[in-house]
Amino acid sequence: MSPVWGLLLLLLLFLAGMPVTYALGFSAIFMMRFSTGMKWMTIGQQMVFGLNSFTILAVPLFLLAGKLMNKCGVTDRLFKFARAVIGWMPGGLGHVNVLASFIFAGMSGTAIADASGLGLIEIKAMKDAGYDKDFSCAVTAASSTLGPIIPPSMPLVVYGTISGTSIGALFIAGVVPGIIMALTMMGLVFAYAFIKKYPRDKMSKREVLHAGKQGILPCLAPVIILLGIYTGLFTPTESAAVVVVYSAILGILVYKEIGFKELVEVLKETVADAIGICILISAATLFGNVLVKAMIPQTVMEFIVNSISSKYVFLIVLNLALLVVGMFMETVSAITILTPIILPVAVAFGINPVHLGIMMVLNLMIGVISPPFGVVLFAINRVGEISFGRLVKALIPWFVILIVSLLIITLVPATCTWLPSTMGLGGL
């Protein structure tokens, strides 16, 4: 039986609303039985093998670090620090929103943590300062997409694990694209400030010094990660453990906002979130191995290479496809399913796996703020008390800005590869 029936079964299970993990597992078993001749006894072995990886430890560790930072009041301190640094510019709090998300991205690694954690503080401060609700909610949603691009990044850890790409190289590769995205967003904030006469946010010298003192310690977390990886002092996974210890010290000893009860709650939340991600990765590993055995990636690669002769045409088609996928599918699920299929084709066109990883994640991040199922839309809809349709309309200029950033990163691979290669990291 053709393995195509297995892919059709996967699609039907998705449409029926079955959780992604179960849909992947059932489809893989179906193809094993009817298309590949693989032995049943290998199912458990392959699923466990998908999790038997040192790099996978980074997933729960970065989740724990982000939750600890949220719990110990870092979000409020970061926002005040960003106000002190950049609030004096026209449209001050809009720029503060982007900068705070840029810094917080170096701790949480996820868009939803940014939107839910910083979002409430940012939107309230902007409303109180006279910014209209549409702009406040839109800039908060758009800036949250920086989370998985700036290191550390949960989606990049998953991509690196599945593709075999250096996670250290992926982390460093996200720095320049993250800066490009932040600068284009700030350019749009300037335009809004000019058109709508948004105010500057001025602080006294005493307030600036106090905010700087409060914000400097949290800002060291991403610095620890990048310097540790660059100097070879520790691996990306070890850097996650270091940041967990650092976050715990801040919350328990420095700010004294985390006690035993809060710590237990954070650990429970982390375990619950990490279990879901890890089970998904194990099912995706089984599914990916079955796909390879069924020759699906090889068949897709041959078809695309024979149909599309230009690397740049392939990149445009890939971006369009990923943008559509991002509208309907959760980021980690999309990466686990699509990476085994897309990677061989991209490599055949001479696309660096590190460049591909950043592109994939950015495309899918645009999806998290896109209707109909963008998770960040629902988060901002709740914390910003704004209707879904009104938020989507307000986001239209931000979609344009993000697409421009995506095109720059797609057509200029050096935006992703230059920094890691300069640092001599693997994967390039």
C-alpha atoms as one frame of an Amber mdcrd trajectory, in Angstrom:
protein
   0.000   0.000   0.000   1.247   3.494  -0.835   2.585   5.489   2.152   0.479
   8.398   0.866  -2.467   6.757   2.638  -0.597   7.221   5.910  -0.237  10.950
   5.237  -3.923  11.184   4.339  -4.765   9.429   7.612  -2.629  11.994   9.474
  -4.513  14.838   7.778  -7.901  13.286   8.592  -6.922  12.824  12.239  -5.846
  16.485  12.410  -9.157  17.604  10.898 -11.031  15.394  13.367  -9.348  17.266
  16.215  -7.139  14.463  17.521  -4.115  15.696  19.531  -0.987  15.940  17.385
   0.958  13.355  19.407  -1.687  10.637  18.962  -2.241  11.526  15.309   1.477
  11.136  14.604   1.646   7.838  16.488  -1.382   6.251  14.818  -0.274   7.385
  11.346   3.244   6.044  11.921   1.910   2.650  13.068  -0.437   2.531  10.062
   2.463   3.139   7.649   4.670   0.634   9.497   2.017  -2.030   9.048   1.076
  -1.419   5.429   3.983   0.398   3.739   7.390  -0.267   5.268   7.659  -3.741
   6.757   9.217  -2.317   9.947   8.875  -4.546  13.021   6.401  -3.689  15.762
   9.014  -4.204  18.476  10.917  -1.146  17.226   8.089   1.287  18.101   9.017
   1.767  21.740  12.714   1.671  20.936  12.473   4.497  18.397  10.242   6.642
  20.595  12.613   6.344  23.547  15.594   6.997  21.249  14.010  10.322  20.289
  14.251  11.454  23.915  17.603   9.836  24.691  19.449  13.033  23.885  21.454
  15.386  26.058  20.146  18.376  24.095  16.522  17.528  24.961  17.323  18.386
  28.586  17.446  22.023  27.490  13.662  21.988  26.910  12.502  21.563  30.545
  15.447  23.593  31.842  14.693  26.675  29.714  10.996  26.292  30.548  11.874
  26.265  34.243  14.189  29.284  33.922  11.490  31.316  32.145   8.847  30.417
  34.730  11.182  31.281  37.621  11.933  34.666  36.015   8.211  35.364  35.621
   7.479  34.343  39.199  10.125  36.569  40.796   8.851  39.816  39.273  11.444
  40.102  36.517   8.881  41.236  33.928   8.055  44.430  35.829  11.737  45.179
  36.466  12.592  44.615  32.797   9.849  46.945  31.639  11.081  49.710  33.934
  14.660  49.112  32.776  13.590  49.395  29.121  11.729  52.637  29.947  14.914
  54.075  31.433  16.983  53.098  28.378  14.739  54.051  25.473  11.512  55.654
  26.741  12.736  59.169  25.916  12.284  58.583  22.151   9.127  59.665  20.249
   6.502  57.026  20.890   8.579  56.044  23.903   6.474  53.243  25.379   6.098
  51.610  21.952   9.895  51.338  21.741   9.998  50.193  25.366   7.545  47.431
  24.462   9.854  46.143  21.698  13.044  46.442  23.777  11.484  44.731  26.810
  10.379  41.836  24.600  13.859  41.670  23.056  15.475  41.356  26.502  12.818
  39.011  27.921  13.272  36.781  24.851  16.716  35.974  26.213  15.066  34.358
  29.240  11.763  32.791  28.228  12.406  31.546  24.665   8.678  31.445  23.853
   6.237  33.943  22.352   3.321  33.013  24.599   5.385  33.645  27.773   6.217
  37.131  26.489   2.621  37.923  25.521   1.170  36.636  28.793   3.916  37.820
  31.161   5.018  41.196  29.819   1.831  41.848  27.873  -0.337  42.819  30.822
   2.269  45.273  32.163   3.013  46.791  28.739  -0.603  47.278  27.640  -1.666
  48.826  30.957   1.286  51.261  30.978   0.592  52.325  27.378  -3.122  52.849
  28.018  -2.356  54.961  31.102   0.043  57.094  29.015  -2.602  57.849  26.369
  -1.805  55.278  23.679  -4.839  53.820  21.958  -5.760  50.210  22.709  -5.333
  48.968  19.113  -1.727  50.136  18.858  -0.854  48.961  22.371  -2.169  45.447
  21.799  -0.744  45.163  18.271   2.813  46.160  19.211   2.672  43.789  22.204
   1.565  40.869  20.026   4.088  41.605  17.250   7.055  42.067  19.601   6.313
  38.723  21.283   7.470  36.987  18.077  11.029  37.916  19.076  10.907  35.304
  21.866  11.804  32.198  19.844  14.298  34.036  17.594  16.531  35.581  20.286
  18.467  32.889  22.186  17.510  30.793  24.035  14.701  29.418  21.899  12.507
  26.410  22.584  11.575  25.883  18.892  15.245  26.063  17.881  16.141  23.418
  20.482  13.465  21.142  18.992  14.590  21.884  15.417  18.236  21.259  16.314
  17.378  17.956  18.004  15.358  16.646  15.062  17.661  17.930  12.308  20.963
  17.220  14.039  21.995  20.877  13.664  24.248  22.504  16.269  21.985  24.176
  18.825  24.817  26.523  19.789  25.057  27.688  16.168  21.265  28.087  15.978
  21.193  30.175  19.147  23.912  32.534  17.942  22.331  32.633  14.461  19.151
  34.133  15.942  20.877  37.272  17.244  21.174  39.245  13.972  17.667  38.299
  12.685  16.283  39.298  16.107  17.990  42.696  15.841  16.626  43.145  12.297
  13.093  42.368  13.495  13.387  44.719  16.486  14.726  47.593  14.363  11.957
  47.262  11.741   9.346  47.219  14.513  10.852  50.325  16.093  10.771  51.992
  12.673   7.021  51.365  12.534   6.653  52.726  16.085   8.385  55.934  14.912
   5.873  56.210  12.062   2.927  55.774  14.449   4.446  58.308  16.877   4.788
  60.876  14.092   1.241  60.341  12.741  -0.579  60.098  16.075   1.665  62.429
  18.095   2.459  59.839  20.736   4.416  61.259  23.688   7.954  60.660  24.894
   8.268  58.917  28.243  10.586  60.987  30.387  11.997  59.801  33.717  13.981
  61.667  36.347  17.646  60.798  36.905  16.769  59.126  40.175  14.122  56.948
  38.456  16.564  56.022  35.684  19.249  54.988  38.178  16.761  52.983  40.236
  15.376  51.205  37.142  18.910  50.449  35.933  19.835  48.980  39.307  16.687
  46.826  39.352  17.031  45.641  35.739  20.733  44.924  35.385  20.701  41.505
  37.087  17.870  40.008  34.958  19.580  41.344  31.813  22.645  39.247  32.614
  20.760  35.981  31.934  21.011  36.115  28.105  24.583  37.407  28.422  25.491
  34.332  30.483  23.984  32.064  27.822  25.749  33.681  24.854  29.135  34.151
  26.523  29.075  30.628  27.913  28.389  29.109  24.488  30.845  31.402  22.693
  33.713  30.747  25.091  33.033  27.014  25.187  32.576  27.151  28.938  29.364
  25.173  28.622  27.040  23.692  26.014  23.556  25.106  25.266  22.044  22.443
  27.542  24.471  23.255  30.340  23.769  26.953  29.832  20.085  26.187  30.503
  21.031  24.607  33.828  23.215  27.610  34.705  20.347  30.023  33.960  17.969
  27.946  36.113  20.374  28.279  39.054  20.801  31.997  38.321  17.019  32.519
  38.141  16.513  30.651  41.402  19.169  32.792  43.125  17.450  35.972  41.901
  13.987  34.824  42.962  14.854  33.209  46.290  17.870  35.097  47.632  17.987
  38.492  45.870  14.358  39.528  45.318  12.933  37.102  47.929   9.699  36.691
  45.969   9.850  32.899  45.628   9.285  30.678  48.652   8.962  26.898  48.916
   5.281  26.938  47.902   5.924  29.059  44.784   8.904  26.910  43.824   6.808
  23.735  43.993   4.123  25.375  41.813   6.725  26.396  39.219   8.203  22.880
  39.171   4.747  21.335  38.687   3.952  23.705  35.799   7.321  22.984  34.183
   6.892  19.212  34.424   3.387  19.417  32.915   4.573  21.553  29.985   7.763
  19.556  29.411   5.946  16.201  29.382   3.693  17.352  26.554   6.626  18.573
  24.472   8.759  15.471  25.111   5.955  13.016  24.260   5.378  14.978  21.054
   9.090  14.739  20.169   9.112  10.977  20.802   6.076  10.450  18.554   7.616
  12.733  15.914  10.855  10.703  16.014   8.902   7.514  15.277   6.942   9.272
  12.525  10.129  10.707  10.974  11.862   7.325  10.921   8.831   5.747   9.276
   8.764   8.512   6.665  12.414   7.857   5.800  11.793   4.096   5.601   8.803
   4.758   3.317  11.027   6.955   1.091   8.682   9.950   1.423  11.332  12.673
   2.024  13.396  11.289  -0.845  10.352  11.236  -3.145   9.345  14.772  -2.174
  12.930  15.968  -2.691  13.124  14.401  -6.132   9.770  15.879  -7.164  10.604
  19.406  -5.973  14.128  19.411  -7.398  12.759  18.290 -10.775   9.877  20.813
 -10.649  11.738  23.863  -9.291  15.113  24.743 -10.745  15.788  27.953  -8.811
  16.847  28.018  -5.163  15.098  31.361  -4.673  11.811  30.124  -6.146  12.007
  27.210  -3.708  12.620  29.615  -0.798   9.592  31.738  -1.725   7.363  28.649
  -2.095   8.669  27.283   1.215   7.959  30.564   3.016   4.423  30.726   1.660
   3.771  27.124   2.693   5.174  27.658   6.201   3.153  30.850   6.671  -0.034
  28.890   5.916   1.020  26.015   8.202   1.746  28.496  11.006  -1.818  29.791
  10.850  -3.235  26.382  11.711  -0.578  24.403  13.595   1.293  24.900  16.878
   4.982  25.738  16.375   6.676  22.715  17.979   4.230  20.345  16.256   4.916
  21.924  12.860   8.688  21.702  13.349   8.613  18.061  14.438   6.441  17.015
  11.484   7.950  19.121   8.690  11.687  19.147   9.445  12.366  15.546   8.272
  10.596  16.331   4.977  11.909  19.847   4.301  15.532  19.472   5.432  16.759
  17.060   2.702  15.152  19.204   0.004  16.664  22.417   1.392  20.124  20.842
   1.612  19.780  19.675  -1.997  19.284  23.343  -2.975  22.392  24.329  -1.012
  20.512  25.944   1.903  22.382  25.830   5.203  20.450  23.939   7.945  21.090
  26.812  10.374  19.600  29.325   7.905  16.655  26.982   7.320  15.995  26.667
  11.065  15.796  30.429  11.615  13.546  30.805   8.556  11.200  28.056   9.721
  10.864  29.474  13.221  10.279  33.048  11.987   7.585  31.862   9.567   5.855
  29.936  12.321   6.151  32.915  14.678   4.209  35.020  12.201   1.654  32.219
  12.417   1.204  32.631  16.186  -0.166  36.144  15.610  -2.210  35.152  12.542
  -5.865  34.110  12.418  -7.596  31.743  12.817  -5.621  29.844  15.492  -2.704
  32.102  16.486  -2.127  31.394  20.208  -0.713  34.868  20.876  -3.871  36.431
  19.430  -5.919  34.652  22.087  -3.467  35.660  24.840  -3.551  39.360  23.856
  -7.305  39.166  23.317  -7.538  38.178  26.995  -4.920  40.398  28.668  -5.660
  43.426  26.454  -9.458  43.084  26.610  -9.729  43.689  22.868 -11.963  41.903
  20.365 -10.359  39.298  18.102 -11.316  41.067  14.851 -10.156  44.460  16.084
  -6.773  43.013  17.104  -6.246  41.312  13.730  -7.053  44.571  11.922  -4.592
  46.491  14.115  -1.883  43.920  13.342  -1.964  44.391   9.550   0.950  46.920
   9.428   2.947  44.644  11.750   2.409  41.682   9.422   3.941  43.788   6.638
   6.960  44.629   8.814   7.477  40.991   9.791   7.210  39.843   6.171   9.853
  42.418   5.202  12.129  41.063   7.950  11.445  37.515   6.752  12.378  38.417
   3.162  15.635  40.044   4.298  16.559  36.984   6.361  15.513  34.593   3.562
  17.350  36.311   0.714  20.463  37.235   2.718  21.631  33.993   4.394  24.561
  35.834   5.982  22.102  37.396   8.444  21.903  33.919  10.002  25.285  32.382
   9.192  27.797  35.215   9.585  27.845  35.453  13.387  28.071  31.697  14.117
  30.791  31.226  11.483  32.724  34.200  12.894  32.561  32.575  16.330  33.704
  29.247  14.918  30.607  27.351  16.040  29.658  24.021  14.557  26.863  23.522
  12.039  28.253  25.869   9.355
